[in-house]
CSV table of C-alpha atoms in Angstrom, one decimal:
chain,number,residue,atom,x,y,z
A,461,MET,CA,-0.3,0.1,-0.1
A,462,THR,CA,1.7,3.8,-1.0
A,463,LEU,CA,1.3,6.8,1.4
A,464,ALA,CA,-1.7,7.7,-1.2
A,465,GLU,CA,-3.7,5.0,-0.2
A,466,LEU,CA,-3.2,5.6,3.3
A,467,LEU,CA,-5.0,8.8,2.7
A,468,PRO,CA,-8.3,9.4,3.0
A,469,SER,CA,-10.9,9.8,0.3
A,470,THR,CA,-11.6,13.5,-0.6
A,471,GLY,CA,-15.1,12.2,-1.6
A,472,CYS,CA,-14.4,14.7,-4.7
A,473,SER,CA,-15.5,14.2,-8.5
A,474,THR,CA,-12.4,12.9,-10.4
A,475,GLU,CA,-13.9,13.9,-14.1
A,476,PRO,CA,-12.0,15.1,-15.9
A,477,VAL,CA,-9.2,13.0,-14.6
A,478,LEU,CA,-5.8,14.7,-13.6
A,479,GLU,CA,-2.2,12.6,-13.8
A,480,ASP,CA,-2.9,10.3,-11.0
A,481,GLY,CA,-1.1,11.2,-7.6
A,482,LEU,CA,0.7,14.4,-9.0
A,483,TRP,CA,-1.6,17.0,-7.8
A,484,PRO,CA,-2.6,18.4,-4.4
A,485,ASP,CA,-5.4,16.2,-2.7
A,486,ALA,CA,-8.4,17.9,-4.2
A,487,THR,CA,-7.5,19.4,-7.0
A,488,ARG,CA,-10.3,18.9,-9.7
A,489,ILE,CA,-10.5,20.6,-13.2
A,490,ALA,CA,-13.8,22.8,-13.4
A,491,GLY,CA,-14.4,23.8,-17.2
A,492,GLN,CA,-11.0,24.4,-18.2
A,493,ASP,CA,-9.7,26.1,-15.3
A,494,LEU,CA,-7.4,23.9,-12.5
A,495,VAL,CA,-8.9,24.1,-8.9
A,496,ILE,CA,-6.2,24.1,-6.0
A,497,GLY,CA,-7.5,24.3,-2.2
A,498,GLY,CA,-11.0,25.3,-3.4
A,499,LEU,CA,-9.6,28.2,-5.6
A,500,PRO,CA,-9.1,28.4,-9.6
A,501,ALA,CA,-5.6,29.0,-10.8
A,502,THR,CA,-6.5,31.6,-12.8
A,503,GLN,CA,-7.8,33.9,-10.1
A,504,LEU,CA,-4.7,32.9,-8.1
A,505,ALA,CA,-2.2,33.8,-11.0
A,506,ALA,CA,-4.4,37.1,-11.3
A,507,ARG,CA,-4.2,38.1,-7.7
A,508,PHE,CA,-0.7,37.3,-6.9
A,509,GLY,CA,1.1,37.2,-10.4
A,510,THR,CA,3.4,34.4,-12.1
A,511,PRO,CA,5.3,33.1,-11.4
A,512,CYS,CA,3.7,31.8,-8.3
A,513,GLN,CA,4.5,28.7,-5.8
A,514,VAL,CA,0.7,27.2,-4.8
A,515,LEU,CA,0.8,25.2,-1.9
A,516,ASP,CA,-1.9,23.4,-0.5
A,517,GLU,CA,-2.4,23.3,3.0
A,518,GLN,CA,-4.4,20.4,3.9
A,519,THR,CA,-2.5,18.2,1.3
A,520,VAL,CA,0.5,18.5,3.8
A,521,ARG,CA,-1.3,18.0,7.1
A,522,THR,CA,-2.8,15.2,5.4
A,523,ARG,CA,0.1,13.1,4.8
A,524,ALA,CA,1.7,14.2,8.2
A,525,ARG,CA,-0.9,12.8,9.7
A,526,ALA,CA,-0.6,9.8,7.3
A,527,PHE,CA,3.4,9.4,8.3
A,528,ARG,CA,2.7,9.4,12.0
A,529,ALA,CA,-0.5,6.8,11.6
A,530,ALA,CA,1.3,4.4,9.9
A,531,LEU,CA,4.6,4.3,12.6
A,532,PRO,CA,2.7,4.7,15.9
A,533,GLY,CA,5.5,5.1,18.6
A,534,ALA,CA,8.2,6.1,16.3
A,535,GLU,CA,9.3,10.0,15.8
A,536,VAL,CA,8.4,11.4,13.0
A,537,VAL,CA,11.1,14.3,11.7
A,538,PHE,CA,9.9,16.6,8.9
A,539,ALA,CA,13.2,17.1,6.7
A,540,GLY,CA,12.9,21.4,7.5
A,541,LYS,CA,15.4,21.9,4.2
A,542,SER,CA,13.0,20.7,1.6
A,543,LEU,CA,10.4,23.5,2.5
A,544,PRO,CA,12.5,26.2,4.9
A,545,CYS,CA,9.4,28.5,6.0
A,546,PRO,CA,8.0,29.5,9.1
A,547,GLU,CA,4.3,28.6,8.5
A,548,VAL,CA,4.8,25.2,7.1
A,549,TYR,CA,7.2,24.6,10.4
A,550,ARG,CA,4.4,25.5,12.5
A,551,TRP,CA,1.8,23.0,10.6
A,552,MET,CA,4.6,20.4,11.4
A,553,ALA,CA,4.6,21.0,15.2
A,554,GLN,CA,0.5,21.2,15.0
A,555,GLU,CA,0.6,17.7,13.7
A,556,GLY,CA,3.3,16.2,16.3
A,557,LEU,CA,6.0,15.8,14.1
A,558,SER,CA,9.8,16.8,15.2
A,559,LEU,CA,11.9,19.1,13.1
A,560,ASP,CA,15.2,18.4,11.6
A,561,VAL,CA,17.4,21.7,10.5
A,562,SER,CA,20.7,22.0,8.4
A,563,SER,CA,22.0,25.4,9.7
A,564,ALA,CA,21.3,28.5,11.9
A,565,GLY,CA,19.7,29.9,9.1
A,566,GLU,CA,16.7,27.4,9.5
A,567,LEU,CA,17.0,27.2,13.4
A,568,ALA,CA,16.1,30.6,12.9
A,569,LEU,CA,13.2,30.2,11.2
A,570,ALA,CA,12.3,27.0,13.3
A,571,ARG,CA,12.6,29.9,16.1
A,572,ALA,CA,10.4,32.2,14.4
A,573,ALA,CA,7.7,29.6,13.8
A,574,GLY,CA,8.3,28.8,18.0
A,575,PHE,CA,9.3,25.0,16.9
A,576,PRO,CA,9.6,23.5,20.2
A,577,ALA,CA,13.6,23.1,20.7
A,578,THR,CA,12.9,19.3,22.5
A,579,ARG,CA,11.6,18.4,19.0
A,580,ILE,CA,14.1,19.7,17.0
A,581,VAL,CA,17.6,17.9,15.7
A,582,LEU,CA,20.7,19.5,14.1
A,583,HIS,CA,21.8,18.4,10.7
A,584,GLY,CA,24.6,18.9,8.0
A,585,ASN,CA,27.7,17.6,6.9
A,586,VAL,CA,29.6,20.2,7.8
A,587,LYS,CA,28.5,22.9,10.9
A,588,THR,CA,30.1,26.1,11.7
A,589,ALA,CA,30.7,27.2,15.1
A,590,GLU,CA,27.8,29.6,14.7
A,591,ASP,CA,25.3,26.5,13.6
A,592,LEU,CA,26.7,24.7,16.9
A,593,LYS,CA,26.7,27.7,18.9
A,594,ALA,CA,22.8,28.8,17.7
A,595,ALA,CA,21.9,25.0,18.9
A,596,LEU,CA,23.4,24.9,22.1
A,597,ALA,CA,21.7,28.2,22.4
A,598,TYR,CA,18.2,27.2,21.4
A,599,GLY,CA,18.4,23.7,23.7
A,600,VAL,CA,17.9,21.7,20.3
A,601,SER,CA,17.5,17.9,21.4
A,602,ARG,CA,19.9,16.3,19.5
A,603,ILE,CA,22.9,17.4,17.1
A,604,VAL,CA,23.9,14.8,14.8
A,605,VAL,CA,28.0,14.2,14.3
A,606,ASP,CA,29.3,14.5,11.3
A,607,SER,CA,32.9,14.3,11.3
A,608,PHE,CA,35.7,13.6,14.1
A,609,ASP,CA,36.3,17.1,14.1
A,610,GLU,CA,33.2,18.4,14.8
A,611,ILE,CA,33.4,15.8,17.9
A,612,ALA,CA,35.6,17.8,19.2
A,613,GLN,CA,34.3,21.1,18.5
A,614,LEU,CA,30.7,20.4,19.6
A,615,GLY,CA,32.4,18.5,23.1
A,616,ALA,CA,34.7,21.9,23.6
A,617,LEU,CA,31.6,24.1,23.3
A,618,ALA,CA,28.9,21.5,25.0
A,619,THR,CA,28.8,22.5,28.9
A,620,HIS,CA,26.4,19.6,29.6
A,621,GLY,CA,25.2,16.5,28.7
A,622,GLN,CA,23.9,17.5,25.2
A,623,GLU,CA,22.8,14.6,23.5
A,624,VAL,CA,24.2,13.5,19.9
A,625,MET,CA,23.8,11.2,17.3
A,626,ILE,CA,26.3,9.8,14.7
A,627,ARG,CA,25.6,9.9,11.2
A,628,VAL,CA,26.8,6.7,9.6
A,629,THR,CA,27.5,6.1,6.0
A,630,PRO,CA,26.2,2.1,5.5
A,631,GLY,CA,27.6,1.8,2.0
A,632,ILE,CA,24.1,1.3,0.6
A,633,ASP,CA,23.4,2.1,-3.0
A,634,ALA,CA,19.6,2.8,-2.9
A,635,GLN,CA,19.6,2.8,-6.7
A,636,THR,CA,19.0,6.4,-7.4
A,637,HIS,CA,20.7,9.4,-9.0
A,638,ALA,CA,24.1,9.7,-8.1
A,639,LYS,CA,23.6,13.3,-6.8
A,640,ILE,CA,21.0,12.5,-4.1
A,641,ALA,CA,22.5,9.2,-3.2
A,642,THR,CA,24.2,9.9,0.4
A,643,GLY,CA,24.2,6.2,1.6
A,644,VAL,CA,27.3,5.0,-0.6
A,645,GLU,CA,30.9,5.0,0.0
A,646,ASP,CA,33.3,7.8,-1.0
A,647,GLN,CA,31.3,10.9,-0.6
A,648,LYS,CA,31.1,13.4,2.2
A,649,PHE,CA,28.3,12.2,4.6
A,650,GLY,CA,28.6,10.6,7.8
A,651,PHE,CA,31.2,8.1,8.9
A,652,SER,CA,31.8,5.1,7.3
A,653,LEU,CA,30.5,1.7,8.8
A,654,ALA,CA,33.2,-0.8,6.5
A,655,SER,CA,36.5,1.3,7.6
A,656,GLY,CA,35.6,1.3,11.6
A,657,ALA,CA,35.4,4.9,11.3
A,658,ALA,CA,31.8,4.9,12.7
A,659,LEU,CA,32.7,3.0,16.0
A,660,ASP,CA,35.6,4.9,15.8
A,661,ALA,CA,33.3,7.8,16.8
A,662,VAL,CA,31.2,6.4,19.0
A,663,LEU,CA,34.2,5.8,21.8
A,664,ARG,CA,35.0,9.6,20.9
A,665,VAL,CA,31.4,10.7,21.9
A,666,VAL,CA,31.3,8.5,24.7
A,667,GLU,CA,35.2,9.8,25.8
A,668,GLN,CA,33.4,13.6,26.1
A,669,PRO,CA,32.4,14.4,29.0
A,670,SER,CA,29.8,16.9,27.6
A,671,LEU,CA,28.2,14.9,25.1
A,672,LYS,CA,25.7,12.3,25.6
A,673,LEU,CA,25.4,9.5,22.8
A,674,VAL,CA,21.7,8.7,22.3
A,675,GLY,CA,21.2,7.4,18.9
A,676,LEU,CA,22.7,6.4,15.4
A,677,HIS,CA,21.7,8.2,12.2
A,678,CYS,CA,21.6,6.9,8.6
A,679,HIS,CA,20.6,8.6,5.3
A,680,LEU,CA,20.4,6.8,2.0
A,681,GLY,CA,19.5,9.6,-0.2
A,682,SER,CA,16.6,10.7,-2.2
A,683,GLN,CA,13.8,9.4,-4.4
A,684,ILE,CA,14.1,6.3,-2.7
A,685,ARG,CA,11.8,3.4,-4.2
A,686,HIS,CA,13.0,0.1,-2.8
A,687,VAL,CA,11.7,-0.9,0.8
A,688,ALA,CA,14.4,-3.6,0.7
A,689,SER,CA,17.1,-0.5,0.9
A,690,TYR,CA,15.9,0.3,4.2
A,691,GLU,CA,15.7,-3.3,5.3
A,692,GLU,CA,19.7,-3.5,4.7
A,693,ALA,CA,20.3,-0.6,6.4
A,694,VAL,CA,18.5,-2.0,9.4
A,695,ARG,CA,20.4,-5.1,9.4
A,696,ARG,CA,23.9,-2.8,8.9
A,697,MET,CA,23.0,-0.6,11.5
A,698,VAL,CA,21.8,-3.0,14.5
A,699,GLY,CA,25.3,-5.0,13.6
A,700,LEU,CA,26.6,-1.7,14.8
A,701,ILE,CA,24.6,-0.9,17.6
A,702,ALA,CA,25.3,-4.7,19.0
A,703,SER,CA,29.2,-3.8,18.8
A,704,CYS,CA,28.9,-0.3,20.2
A,705,GLY,CA,29.4,-1.3,23.8
A,706,THR,CA,26.7,1.1,24.9
A,707,ARG,CA,23.1,1.6,24.8
A,708,ILE,CA,21.8,3.0,21.8
A,709,GLU,CA,18.3,4.3,22.6
A,710,GLN,CA,17.6,5.5,19.2
A,711,LEU,CA,17.8,5.0,15.3
A,712,ASP,CA,17.3,7.4,12.7
A,713,LEU,CA,16.7,5.6,9.3
A,714,GLY,CA,16.7,9.0,7.2
A,715,GLY,CA,14.0,9.5,4.6
A,716,GLY,CA,14.3,10.1,1.1
A,717,PHE,CA,10.7,8.2,0.0
A,718,CYS,CA,10.1,9.0,-3.4
A,719,ALA,CA,7.3,11.0,-4.7
A,720,PRO,CA,5.8,11.0,-8.0
A,721,TYR,CA,7.0,13.7,-10.3
A,722,LEU,CA,5.6,12.2,-13.8
A,723,LYS,CA,2.5,10.3,-14.9
A,724,GLY,CA,2.8,6.5,-14.6
A,725,ASP,CA,5.5,7.1,-11.5
A,726,THR,CA,4.6,4.9,-8.7
A,727,ASP,CA,4.4,6.5,-5.1
A,728,PHE,CA,6.4,4.9,-2.0
A,729,ASP,CA,4.9,1.7,-0.5
A,730,PHE,CA,4.9,3.5,3.4
A,731,ALA,CA,2.7,0.9,4.5
A,732,GLY,CA,4.7,-1.8,3.3
A,733,PHE,CA,7.7,0.2,4.9
A,734,ALA,CA,6.3,0.4,8.4
A,735,HIS,CA,5.6,-3.4,8.4
A,736,ARG,CA,8.7,-4.6,7.1
A,737,ILE,CA,11.1,-2.1,8.8
A,738,ARG,CA,9.4,-3.1,12.3
A,739,GLY,CA,9.8,-6.8,11.3
A,740,ALA,CA,13.2,-6.5,10.3
A,741,LEU,CA,14.0,-4.0,13.6
A,742,ASN,CA,12.9,-6.8,16.2
A,743,TYR,CA,14.4,-9.5,14.2
A,744,GLU,CA,17.9,-7.9,14.1
A,745,CYS,CA,17.7,-7.0,17.8
A,746,ALA,CA,16.4,-10.2,18.8
A,747,LEU,CA,19.5,-12.1,16.7
A,748,HIS,CA,22.2,-9.5,18.4
A,749,ARG,CA,20.5,-9.6,21.8
A,750,ALA,CA,20.3,-6.1,22.0
A,751,PRO,CA,17.3,-3.9,22.9
A,752,PRO,CA,15.2,-2.3,20.0
A,753,PRO,CA,15.9,1.4,20.0
A,754,ARG,CA,13.3,3.9,19.1
A,755,LEU,CA,12.9,4.4,15.4
A,756,LEU,CA,12.9,7.7,13.7
A,757,VAL,CA,12.1,8.6,10.1
A,758,GLU,CA,12.8,11.8,8.4
A,759,PRO,CA,10.2,12.4,5.8
A,760,GLY,CA,10.3,16.1,4.1
A,761,ARG,CA,9.4,15.4,-0.4
A,762,SER,CA,7.4,12.8,0.4
A,763,ILE,CA,4.9,15.6,2.5
A,764,VAL,CA,5.2,18.3,0.5
A,765,ALA,CA,6.5,17.8,-3.0
A,766,ASN,CA,2.3,16.6,-4.4
A,767,ALA,CA,1.2,19.3,-2.4
A,768,GLY,CA,3.0,22.1,-4.4
A,769,VAL,CA,1.9,24.2,-7.8
A,770,THR,CA,3.9,26.3,-9.7
A,771,LEU,CA,2.0,28.7,-12.1
A,772,TYR,CA,3.8,30.4,-15.0
A,773,ARG,CA,3.1,32.7,-17.9
A,774,VAL,CA,4.0,32.0,-21.5
A,775,CYS,CA,6.3,34.9,-22.7
A,776,ALA,CA,7.6,34.0,-26.1
A,777,VAL,CA,6.8,30.6,-28.3
A,778,LYS,CA,9.7,29.6,-30.8
A,779,GLU,CA,9.9,27.5,-33.7
A,780,SER,CA,12.9,25.7,-34.5
A,781,THR,CA,13.9,21.9,-34.8
A,782,ARG,CA,11.6,21.8,-32.1
A,783,THR,CA,8.9,24.3,-29.9
A,784,PHE,CA,10.3,26.4,-27.5
A,785,VAL,CA,7.9,27.6,-24.8
A,786,ALA,CA,9.3,30.4,-22.7
A,787,VAL,CA,8.1,31.3,-19.6
A,788,ASP,CA,8.3,34.1,-17.0
A,789,GLY,CA,10.4,32.0,-14.3
A,790,GLY,CA,12.9,28.9,-14.8
A,791,MET,CA,16.1,27.8,-13.1
A,792,SER,CA,16.3,30.7,-10.4
A,793,ASP,CA,12.5,29.1,-8.8
A,794,ASN,CA,13.4,25.6,-9.8
A,795,PRO,CA,17.0,24.6,-10.4
A,796,ARG,CA,16.4,20.7,-10.3
A,797,PRO,CA,16.6,19.7,-14.0
A,798,ALA,CA,19.6,21.2,-14.2
A,799,LEU,CA,21.3,20.0,-11.0
A,800,TYR,CA,20.3,16.2,-11.8
A,801,GLY,CA,17.9,15.9,-14.8
A,802,ALA,CA,14.4,16.3,-12.7
A,803,LYS,CA,11.6,15.6,-14.9
A,804,TYR,CA,8.1,17.5,-14.8
A,805,ALA,CA,4.7,17.5,-16.0
A,806,VAL,CA,3.0,20.4,-17.7
A,807,ARG,CA,-0.2,21.3,-17.8
A,808,LEU,CA,-2.1,24.3,-19.8
A,809,VAL,CA,-4.7,26.6,-17.7
A,810,GLY,CA,-7.9,27.6,-19.1
A,811,ARG,CA,-8.6,26.0,-22.6
A,812,GLY,CA,-7.9,22.7,-24.1
A,813,GLY,CA,-6.7,22.2,-28.1
A,814,LYS,CA,-5.0,19.5,-30.2
A,815,ALA,CA,-1.8,19.2,-28.6
A,816,LYS,CA,2.0,18.7,-29.7
A,817,PRO,CA,5.1,17.9,-28.1
A,818,VAL,CA,7.4,21.3,-26.9
A,819,THR,CA,10.5,22.4,-24.8
A,820,VAL,CA,9.4,24.6,-21.8
A,821,VAL,CA,12.5,26.6,-21.1
A,822,GLY,CA,12.9,29.3,-18.2
A,823,ARG,CA,14.1,33.0,-19.2
A,824,HIS,CA,17.4,32.7,-17.9
A,825,CYS,CA,20.9,33.2,-19.7
A,826,GLU,CA,21.5,29.3,-19.6
A,827,ALA,CA,21.3,26.7,-22.2
A,828,GLY,CA,20.4,24.2,-19.4
A,829,ASP,CA,17.8,26.4,-18.4
A,830,VAL,CA,15.0,23.8,-19.4
A,831,LEU,CA,12.2,23.0,-17.1
A,832,ALA,CA,10.6,20.2,-19.3
A,833,GLU,CA,11.2,18.7,-22.2
A,834,ASP,CA,8.8,16.8,-24.6
A,835,VAL,CA,5.4,17.5,-22.9
A,836,LEU,CA,2.0,18.1,-24.8
A,837,LEU,CA,0.5,21.0,-24.9
A,838,PRO,CA,-1.5,22.8,-27.2
A,839,GLN,CA,-0.6,23.4,-30.7
A,840,ASP,CA,-1.8,27.1,-30.6
A,841,VAL,CA,0.1,27.8,-27.3
A,842,HIS,CA,1.0,31.3,-27.0
A,843,VAL,CA,1.9,34.3,-25.0
A,844,GLY,CA,-0.3,34.8,-21.9
A,845,ASP,CA,-1.3,31.3,-21.7
A,846,LEU,CA,-1.2,29.9,-18.0
A,847,LEU,CA,1.0,26.8,-17.4
A,848,ALA,CA,0.8,24.6,-14.1
A,849,VAL,CA,3.7,22.4,-13.0
A,850,PRO,CA,2.8,19.9,-10.5
A,851,ALA,CA,5.2,18.5,-7.8
A,852,THR,CA,6.8,21.5,-6.8
A,853,GLY,CA,6.4,21.8,-3.0
A,854,ALA,CA,9.8,20.7,-2.1
A,855,TYR,CA,13.3,22.1,-2.8
A,856,HIS,CA,11.8,24.8,-4.8
A,857,HIS,CA,11.3,27.5,-2.6
A,858,ALA,CA,15.0,26.0,-0.6
A,859,LEU,CA,17.1,25.7,-3.5
A,860,ALA,CA,15.9,29.3,-5.2
A,861,SER,CA,17.9,32.2,-6.4
A,862,ASN,CA,18.7,35.4,-7.6
A,863,TYR,CA,20.3,34.3,-11.3
A,864,ASN,CA,19.7,37.3,-13.9
A,865,GLN,CA,18.6,39.4,-10.1
A,866,VAL,CA,15.3,37.7,-10.8
A,867,CYS,CA,13.5,38.2,-7.8
A,868,ARG,CA,12.1,35.0,-5.7
A,869,PRO,CA,8.3,34.0,-6.5
A,870,PRO,CA,6.1,33.9,-3.6
A,871,VAL,CA,4.4,31.0,-1.8
A,872,ILE,CA,0.9,31.2,-1.4
A,873,ALA,CA,-0.9,28.6,1.1
A,874,VAL,CA,-4.3,27.9,0.0
A,875,SER,CA,-7.0,25.8,2.0
A,876,ASP,CA,-11.0,25.4,1.6
A,877,GLY,CA,-11.0,28.5,-0.7
A,878,VAL,CA,-8.9,31.0,1.0
A,879,ALA,CA,-5.9,32.2,-0.2
A,880,ARG,CA,-2.3,33.8,1.7
A,881,PRO,CA,1.2,34.4,1.2
A,882,ILE,CA,3.3,32.7,3.5
A,883,VAL,CA,6.6,33.5,1.5
A,884,ARG,CA,5.9,37.3,0.1
A,885,ARG,CA,7.2,38.1,-3.6
A,886,GLU,CA,10.6,39.1,-3.7
A,887,THR,CA,11.5,42.6,-5.0
A,888,GLU,CA,14.3,44.9,-6.4
A,889,GLU,CA,14.2,46.7,-3.4
A,890,ASP,CA,14.8,43.3,-1.9
A,891,LEU,CA,18.2,43.0,-4.0
A,892,LEU,CA,19.1,46.4,-3.4
A,893,ARG,CA,19.6,46.2,-0.2
A,894,ARG,CA,21.8,43.6,0.3
A,895,TYR,CA,24.7,45.7,-1.9
A,896,VAL,CA,27.0,48.4,-0.1
């Protein structure tokens, strides 16, 4: 059973049909308009301008609840880097999730949201002294250490039994893109299990009187589709737990659960994950005669990706060996296609027509500024048309830039027919404010 199947039925009409699983819950077609969170996309674009990132609040909350329901007793930790925004962090706090942050900046957003420090975990393969000091000052519950230097630095800064976890590189290829694979050897994250560095890190943390080792952590990558990768992680991590010589109370398996981006993409089998991981954890702990640790998971993309839709206006259409449809955004609001070849669906809002394959490109001075290739749009697509791109809730706002000094778009939360900005549109005054 997938995460989508765990979600309650919306009860709304499914005619005409949208691409299954890609759009926020209850998104529908009314006439030729696209209705998101009870509001027509044409109305949202007219009111807030384009590019515009629309985020359905109820979809976010429903997926957060589904994770908690599937893993009772486990700690569900929202990966804050996927959508760093105080309002989204508030939703997570209200739904009973914990939060992981990767910098003093993300922690500042959590503080602005009033997120309880006792449910915040600090991550990151490199934490500056400022990051560590900010975490200690706010009293975050756990810090995941990622290098021997960091252990020593944190040990010197901490003045009490700061709880820490050790990030382990378990040497597992989760069969995802190389640039989002983090559980394999020969990359920057964690302590290698195979080399013995992970066990050495355990000993070094235990030797620090100001630190308290409470758990082990691993993360295999992103867009992972196979539960077997996590089962193997459990086997290897419990083997390390059994050899630590000290009680390990928590085991964090990270996140990386896949989300659908294109028609036909499968959602992650989270019910299967929950059942199989519990079984693997209990079996391995019994085999090694180790007390079962509390389980933690870190969903991010799988909670927010399909809650988001980006709206663009067509600015130009060029006919060459193929048809290029240029929009008013691009790699400054979505660098993922340029970074690692991410693929997206695109829908024209407001009218239909006989379709043809086109390439949707951005406005930036880079040949690689391509948002989607070979997508079907009406043959008469023209300037002023409104395009909607689903599955844009994760890592779009987070990765947005000011390339060509283009202002970053707003994030508009929608729920039950009400729309409100939770991140305002950036202005040229904002850009100029940093220059001296």
